[in-house]
Coordinates of C-alpha atoms in Angstrom, one line a residue:
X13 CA -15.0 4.4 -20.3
X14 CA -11.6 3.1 -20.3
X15 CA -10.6 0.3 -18.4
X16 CA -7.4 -1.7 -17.4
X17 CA -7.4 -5.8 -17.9
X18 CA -6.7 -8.0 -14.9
X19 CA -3.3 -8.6 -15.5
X20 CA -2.7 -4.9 -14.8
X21 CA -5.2 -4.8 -12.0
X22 CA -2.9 -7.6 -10.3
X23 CA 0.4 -5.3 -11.4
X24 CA -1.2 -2.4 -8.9
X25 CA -2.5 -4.8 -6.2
X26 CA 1.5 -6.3 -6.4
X27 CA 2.9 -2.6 -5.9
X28 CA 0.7 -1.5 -3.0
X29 CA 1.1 -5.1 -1.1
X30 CA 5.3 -3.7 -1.4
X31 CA 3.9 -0.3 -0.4
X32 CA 5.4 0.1 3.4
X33 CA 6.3 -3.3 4.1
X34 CA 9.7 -3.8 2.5
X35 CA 12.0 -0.7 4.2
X36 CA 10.7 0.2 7.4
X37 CA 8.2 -2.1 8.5
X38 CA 10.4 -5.2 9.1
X39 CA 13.0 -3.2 11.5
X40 CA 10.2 -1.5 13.6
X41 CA 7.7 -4.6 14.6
X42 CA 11.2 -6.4 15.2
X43 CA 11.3 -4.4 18.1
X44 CA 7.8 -5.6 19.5
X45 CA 7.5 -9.5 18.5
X46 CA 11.3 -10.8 16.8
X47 CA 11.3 -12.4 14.0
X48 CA 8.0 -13.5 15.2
X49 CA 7.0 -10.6 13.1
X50 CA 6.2 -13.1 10.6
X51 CA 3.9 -14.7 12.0
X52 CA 2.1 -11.4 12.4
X53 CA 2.4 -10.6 8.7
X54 CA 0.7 -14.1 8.3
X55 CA -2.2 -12.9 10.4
X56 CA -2.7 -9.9 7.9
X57 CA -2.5 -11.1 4.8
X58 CA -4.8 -13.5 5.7
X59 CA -7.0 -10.9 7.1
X60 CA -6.4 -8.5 3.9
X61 CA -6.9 -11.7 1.3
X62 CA -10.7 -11.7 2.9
X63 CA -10.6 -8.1 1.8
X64 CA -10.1 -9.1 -1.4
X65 CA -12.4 -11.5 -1.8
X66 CA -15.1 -9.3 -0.5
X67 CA -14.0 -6.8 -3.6
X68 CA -14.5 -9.7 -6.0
X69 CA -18.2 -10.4 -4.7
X70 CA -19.1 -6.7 -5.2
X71 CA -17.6 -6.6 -8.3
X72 CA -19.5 -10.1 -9.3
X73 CA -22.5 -8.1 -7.6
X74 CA -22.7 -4.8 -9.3
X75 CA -20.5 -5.6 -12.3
X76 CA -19.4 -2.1 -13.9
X77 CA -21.2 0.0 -11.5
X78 CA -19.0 2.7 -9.1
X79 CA -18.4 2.3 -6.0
X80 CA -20.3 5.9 -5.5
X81 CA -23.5 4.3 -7.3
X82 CA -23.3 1.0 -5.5
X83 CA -23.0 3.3 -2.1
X84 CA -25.9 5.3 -3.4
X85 CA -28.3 2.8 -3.9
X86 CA -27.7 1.0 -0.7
X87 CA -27.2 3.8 1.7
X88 CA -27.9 7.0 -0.2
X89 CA -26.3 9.9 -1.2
X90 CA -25.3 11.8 1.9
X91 CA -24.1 8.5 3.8
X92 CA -22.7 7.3 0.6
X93 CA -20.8 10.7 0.6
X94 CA -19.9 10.3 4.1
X95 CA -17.9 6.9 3.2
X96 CA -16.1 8.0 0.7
X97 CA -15.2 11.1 2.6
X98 CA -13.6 8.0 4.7
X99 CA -11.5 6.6 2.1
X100 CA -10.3 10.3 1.1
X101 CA -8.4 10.6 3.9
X102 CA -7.1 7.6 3.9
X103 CA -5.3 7.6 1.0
X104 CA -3.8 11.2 1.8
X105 CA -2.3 9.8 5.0
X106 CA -1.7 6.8 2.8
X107 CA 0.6 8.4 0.3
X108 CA 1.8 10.8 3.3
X109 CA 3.4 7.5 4.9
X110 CA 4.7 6.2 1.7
X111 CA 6.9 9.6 0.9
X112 CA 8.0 9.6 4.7
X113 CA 9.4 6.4 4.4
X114 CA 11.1 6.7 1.2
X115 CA 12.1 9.9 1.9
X116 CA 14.1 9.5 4.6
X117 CA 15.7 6.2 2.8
X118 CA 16.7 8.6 0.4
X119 CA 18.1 10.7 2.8
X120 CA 20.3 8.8 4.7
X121 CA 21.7 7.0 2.1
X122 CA 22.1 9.5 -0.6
X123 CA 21.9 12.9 -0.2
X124 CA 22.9 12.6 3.8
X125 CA 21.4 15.4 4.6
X126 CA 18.3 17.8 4.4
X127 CA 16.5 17.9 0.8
X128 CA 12.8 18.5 1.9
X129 CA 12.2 20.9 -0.7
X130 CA 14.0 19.1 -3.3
X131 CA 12.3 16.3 -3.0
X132 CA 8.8 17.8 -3.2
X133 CA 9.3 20.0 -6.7
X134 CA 10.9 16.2 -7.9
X135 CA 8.4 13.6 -6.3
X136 CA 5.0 15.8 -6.6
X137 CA 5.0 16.9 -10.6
X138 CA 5.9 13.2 -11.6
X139 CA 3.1 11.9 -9.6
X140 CA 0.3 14.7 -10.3
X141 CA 1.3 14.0 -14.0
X142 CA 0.8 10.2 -14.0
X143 CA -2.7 10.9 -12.0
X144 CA -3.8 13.3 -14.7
X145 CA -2.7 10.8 -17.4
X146 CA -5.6 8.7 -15.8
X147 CA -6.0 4.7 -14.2
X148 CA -5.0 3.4 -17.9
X149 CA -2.2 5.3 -18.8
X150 CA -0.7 4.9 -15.3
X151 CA -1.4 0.9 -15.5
X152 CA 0.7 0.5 -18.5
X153 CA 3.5 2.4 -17.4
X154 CA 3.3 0.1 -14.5
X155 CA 3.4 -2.8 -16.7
X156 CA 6.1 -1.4 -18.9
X157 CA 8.5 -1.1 -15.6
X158 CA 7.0 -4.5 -14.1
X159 CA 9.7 -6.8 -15.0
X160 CA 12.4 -4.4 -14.0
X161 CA 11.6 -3.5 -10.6
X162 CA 11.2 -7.1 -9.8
X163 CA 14.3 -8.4 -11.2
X164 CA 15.7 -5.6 -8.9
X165 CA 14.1 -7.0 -5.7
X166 CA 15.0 -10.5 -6.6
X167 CA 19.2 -9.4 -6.9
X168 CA 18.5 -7.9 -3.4
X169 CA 17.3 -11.0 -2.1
X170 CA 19.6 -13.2 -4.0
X171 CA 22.6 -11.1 -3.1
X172 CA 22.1 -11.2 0.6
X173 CA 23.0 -15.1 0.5
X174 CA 26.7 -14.0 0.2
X175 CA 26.7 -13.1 3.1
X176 CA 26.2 -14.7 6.7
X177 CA 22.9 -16.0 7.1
X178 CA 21.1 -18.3 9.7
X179 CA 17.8 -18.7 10.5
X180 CA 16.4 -16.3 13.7
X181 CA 14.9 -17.9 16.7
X182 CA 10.8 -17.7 16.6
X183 CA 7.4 -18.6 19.1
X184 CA 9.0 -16.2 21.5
X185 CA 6.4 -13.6 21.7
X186 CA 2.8 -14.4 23.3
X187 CA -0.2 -14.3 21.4
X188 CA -1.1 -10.9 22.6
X189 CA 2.0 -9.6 21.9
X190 CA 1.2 -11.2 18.3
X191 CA -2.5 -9.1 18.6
X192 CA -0.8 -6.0 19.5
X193 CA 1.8 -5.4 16.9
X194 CA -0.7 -6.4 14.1
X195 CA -3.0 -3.5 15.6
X196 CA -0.3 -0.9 15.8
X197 CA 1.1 -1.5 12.3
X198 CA -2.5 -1.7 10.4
X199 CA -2.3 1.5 8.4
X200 CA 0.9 0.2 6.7
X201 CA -2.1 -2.5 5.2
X202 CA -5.6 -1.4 3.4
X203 CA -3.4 -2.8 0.4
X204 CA -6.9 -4.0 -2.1
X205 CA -8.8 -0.2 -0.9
X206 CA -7.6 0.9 -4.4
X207 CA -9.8 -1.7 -5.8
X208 CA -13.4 -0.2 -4.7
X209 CA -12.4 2.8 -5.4
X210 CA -12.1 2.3 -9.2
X211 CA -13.8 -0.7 -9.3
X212 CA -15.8 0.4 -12.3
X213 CA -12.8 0.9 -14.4
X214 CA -11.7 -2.8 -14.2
X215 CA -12.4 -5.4 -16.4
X216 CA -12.2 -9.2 -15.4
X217 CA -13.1 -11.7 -17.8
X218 CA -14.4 -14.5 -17.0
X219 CA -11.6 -16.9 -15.7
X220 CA -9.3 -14.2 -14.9
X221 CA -9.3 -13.8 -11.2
X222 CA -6.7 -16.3 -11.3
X223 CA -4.4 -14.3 -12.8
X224 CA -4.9 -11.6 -10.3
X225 CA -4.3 -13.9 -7.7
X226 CA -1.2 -14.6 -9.3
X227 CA 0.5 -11.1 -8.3
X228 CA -1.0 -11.0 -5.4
X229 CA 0.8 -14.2 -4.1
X230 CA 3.6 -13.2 -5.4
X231 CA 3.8 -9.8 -3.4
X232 CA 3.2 -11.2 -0.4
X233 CA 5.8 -14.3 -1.4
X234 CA 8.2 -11.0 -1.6
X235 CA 7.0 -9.5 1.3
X236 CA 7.6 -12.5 3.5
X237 CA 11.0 -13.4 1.3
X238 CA 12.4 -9.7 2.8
X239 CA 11.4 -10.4 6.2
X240 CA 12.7 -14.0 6.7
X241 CA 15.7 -13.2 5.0
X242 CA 16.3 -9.4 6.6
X243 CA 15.7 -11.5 10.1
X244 CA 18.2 -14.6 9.1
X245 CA 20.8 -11.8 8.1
X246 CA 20.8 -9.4 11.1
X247 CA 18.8 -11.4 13.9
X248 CA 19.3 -9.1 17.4
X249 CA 20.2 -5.8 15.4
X250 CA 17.1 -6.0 12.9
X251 CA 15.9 -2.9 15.0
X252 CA 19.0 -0.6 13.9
X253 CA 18.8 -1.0 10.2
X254 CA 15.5 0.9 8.9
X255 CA 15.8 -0.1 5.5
X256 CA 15.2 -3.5 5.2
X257 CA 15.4 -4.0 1.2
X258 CA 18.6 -1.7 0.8
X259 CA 20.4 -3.3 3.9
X260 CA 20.3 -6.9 2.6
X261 CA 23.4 -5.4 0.3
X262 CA 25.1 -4.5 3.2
X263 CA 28.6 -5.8 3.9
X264 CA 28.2 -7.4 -0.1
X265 CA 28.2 -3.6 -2.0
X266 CA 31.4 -4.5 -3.2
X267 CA 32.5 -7.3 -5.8
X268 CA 35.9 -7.0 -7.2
X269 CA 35.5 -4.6 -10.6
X270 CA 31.9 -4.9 -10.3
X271 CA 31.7 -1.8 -8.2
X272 CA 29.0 -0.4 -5.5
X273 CA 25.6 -2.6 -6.0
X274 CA 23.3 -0.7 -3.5
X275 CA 22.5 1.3 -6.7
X276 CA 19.9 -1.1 -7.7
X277 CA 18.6 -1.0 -4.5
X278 CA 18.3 2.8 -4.7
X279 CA 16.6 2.9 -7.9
X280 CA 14.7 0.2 -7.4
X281 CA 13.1 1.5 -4.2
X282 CA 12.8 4.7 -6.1
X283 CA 10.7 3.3 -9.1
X284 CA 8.4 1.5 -6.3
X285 CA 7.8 4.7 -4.5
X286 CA 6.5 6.6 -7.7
X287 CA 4.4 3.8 -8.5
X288 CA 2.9 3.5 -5.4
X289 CA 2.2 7.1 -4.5
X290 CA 0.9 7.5 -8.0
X291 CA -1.7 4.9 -7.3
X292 CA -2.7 6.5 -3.7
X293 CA -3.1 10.1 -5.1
X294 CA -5.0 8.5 -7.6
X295 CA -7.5 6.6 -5.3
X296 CA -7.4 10.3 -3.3
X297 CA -8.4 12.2 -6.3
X298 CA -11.0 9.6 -7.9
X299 CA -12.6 9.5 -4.2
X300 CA -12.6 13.5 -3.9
X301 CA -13.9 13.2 -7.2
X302 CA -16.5 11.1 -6.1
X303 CA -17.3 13.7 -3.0
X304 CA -17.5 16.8 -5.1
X305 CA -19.0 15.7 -8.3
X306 CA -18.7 19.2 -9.9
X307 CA -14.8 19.3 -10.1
X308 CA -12.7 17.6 -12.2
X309 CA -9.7 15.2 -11.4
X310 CA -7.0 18.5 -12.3
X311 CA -8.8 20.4 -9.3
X312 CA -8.4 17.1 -6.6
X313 CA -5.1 16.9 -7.8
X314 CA -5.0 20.7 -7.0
X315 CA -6.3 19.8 -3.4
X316 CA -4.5 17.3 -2.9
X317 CA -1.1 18.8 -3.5
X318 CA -2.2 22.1 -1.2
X319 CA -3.3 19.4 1.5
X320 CA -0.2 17.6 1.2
X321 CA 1.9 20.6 2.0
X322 CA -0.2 21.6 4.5
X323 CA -0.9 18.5 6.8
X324 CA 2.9 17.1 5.9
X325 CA 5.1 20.0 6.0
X326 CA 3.3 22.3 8.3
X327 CA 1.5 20.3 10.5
X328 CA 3.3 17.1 11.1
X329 CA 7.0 18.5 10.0
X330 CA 9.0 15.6 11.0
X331 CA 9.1 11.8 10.0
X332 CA 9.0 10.9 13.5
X333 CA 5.7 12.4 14.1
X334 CA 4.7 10.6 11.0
X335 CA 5.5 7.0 12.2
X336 CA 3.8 8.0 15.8
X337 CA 0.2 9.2 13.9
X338 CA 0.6 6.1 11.5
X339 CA 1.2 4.0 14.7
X340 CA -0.9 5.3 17.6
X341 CA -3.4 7.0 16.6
X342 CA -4.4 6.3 12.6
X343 CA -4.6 2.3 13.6
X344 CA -7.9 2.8 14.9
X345 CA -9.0 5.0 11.6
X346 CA -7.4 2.4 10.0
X347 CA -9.5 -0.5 11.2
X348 CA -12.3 1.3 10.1
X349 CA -11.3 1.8 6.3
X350 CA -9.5 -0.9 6.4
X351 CA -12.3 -4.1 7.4
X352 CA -15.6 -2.5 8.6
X353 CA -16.0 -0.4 5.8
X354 CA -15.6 -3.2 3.1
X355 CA -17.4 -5.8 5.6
X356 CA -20.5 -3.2 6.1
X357 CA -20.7 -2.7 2.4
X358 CA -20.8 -6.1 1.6
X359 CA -23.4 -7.4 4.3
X360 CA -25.4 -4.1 2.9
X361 CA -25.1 -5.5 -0.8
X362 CA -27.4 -8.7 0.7
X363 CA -30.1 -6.2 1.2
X364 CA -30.1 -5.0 -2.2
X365 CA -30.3 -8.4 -3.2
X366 CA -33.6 -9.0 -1.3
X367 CA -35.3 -5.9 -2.3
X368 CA -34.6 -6.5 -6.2
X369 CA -36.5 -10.1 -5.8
X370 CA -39.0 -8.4 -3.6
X371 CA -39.4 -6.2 -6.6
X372 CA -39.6 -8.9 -8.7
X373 CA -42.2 -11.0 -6.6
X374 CA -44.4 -7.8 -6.6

């Protein structure tokens, strides 16, 4: 079976930490905590880093093994089904939020106006390609584009110092305040899921988690870098500009001959949201996979598209509905993928442990 190294393995888990966090995200919990928001994005990183580690252990655990075998042997088929089931529609709504969101960026900013369809017929084939391709193919792509999309979010950052900056005023929410926002904005996280879902398609040396780690710090140093600096920038009017990365080039678009610099913002942001919803439809499809053993990945990439339409276009319609499921109602799913799942499954992996040297011993 073909695998991907670690150093791609940390190149996905760098793209989904930016997944969500970097346009909308920063303008919206402004609204609940201030630049306090921060200290909220501290709380869940360190909450999703414990995530992490939990995936190493497993993968320590059960080495090459799937995440449907591991499930099977510890729960059983029809629980183990049940699970996975779980994580399926995750990632749908997953990838649903990620479009919304860059979407609308899109929108407002460059076509101005109403492309719904357009956007679909461009976004969907791209993505259902790089799915089909398979885990590999997509992670070198990713690797090919790594250095250019973040040399573009580093000229975002770096141009926003010619501009006024000073730093926001913080500790003036309450510490359930704090608890609340990190509730309501949980499905924007989930950010290491991917890795249990194709855990049996990585390959870590021995040695190597270190170099995982490596792009995983350096997301979240991103992360954090756009929030501080979005919050020093626009302090009391964070809540009016929705797209935190692209607005850091506001009022410096413009350098003498140069010409307009929000183009690298655009494209940037672009590149990011391919990436990302490839790797979500990708987790979707190797999950539904995983579900319905007798279909191939072409049919769940079938499925997924039809359900995409459906539950997007049809059912939700507009991205305001979107941001209210992803905010009222999907945190509590969300806690559920998110931590119990990954914490039930790896208290459960103890038991296996003590019935193989109960084996043993008899």
């Amino acid at each position: 079976m073909k695998s991907i190294s670690a150093r791609q393995t940390g190149i996905i888990l760098f793209l989904t930490i930016l997944a969500n966090k970097i346009l909308l995200l920063p303008s919206i919990m402004y609204e609940k905590t201030k630049a306090d928001s921060l200290f909220v994005m501290f709380l869940f990183f360190a909450v999703e880093l414990f995530v992490l580690w939990i995936f190493f252990a497993l993968k320590d655990k059960f080495g090459n093994k799937s995440l449907k075998d591991v499930l099977q042997n510890l729960i059983g088929k029809s629980f183990a089904k049940f699970l996975l089931f779980v994580f399926l529609i995750f990632f749908l709504f997953k990838t649903m939020l990620t479009y919304s969101v860059i979407y609308v960026y899109l929108k407002d900013l460059v076509y101005q106006d109403e492309f719904g369809f357009l956007a679909l017929i461009c976004f969907l084939p791209v993505v259902n390609q790089g799915v089909i391709c398979g885990l590999r193919a997509m992670s070198r792509s990713f690797e090919l584009f790594f250095y250019l999309v973040l040399a573009g979010i580093i000229f975002c950052l770096s141009i926003a110092f010619f501009t006024n900056v000073s730093f926001p005023y913080f500790f003036v929410s309450n510490p359930s305040q704090i608890f609340n926002t990190w509730f309501t904005y949980i499905f924007s996280f989930g950010d290491y899921l991917v890795l249990f879902i194709f855990m049996d398609k990585i390959h870590i040396k021995k040695g190597e988690k270190k170099k995982i780690l490596s792009f995983v710090f350096l997301g979240i140093a991103i992360v954090l870098s756009i929030f501080l600096i979005f919050y020093c920038k626009y302090h009391d009017t964070a809540f009016m500009h929705n797209n935190a990365l692209a607005d850091l080039l506001v009022f410096s678009v413009q350098f003498n001959a140069v010409g307009r610099l929000d183009i690298i913002a655009m494209v940037t942001i672009m590149a990011l949201g391919l990436f990302q919803m490839e790797i979500f439809q990708f987790a979707f499809c190797e999950s539904f996979v995983m579900v319905f053993p007798k279909l191939s990945i072409k049919y769940a990439v079938a499925v997924f598209d039809v359900l995409f339409f459906i539950v997007y276009f049809v059912l939700i319609g507009k991205y305001e509905l979107m941001i209210q499921l992803t905010t009222e109602y999907l945190p509590y799913f969300a806690v559920i993928s998110n931590y119990i799942l990954p914490i039930l499954i790896f208290a459960l992996s103890f038991k296996h442990k003590k019935e193989v040297k109960d084996a043993k011993t008899i």
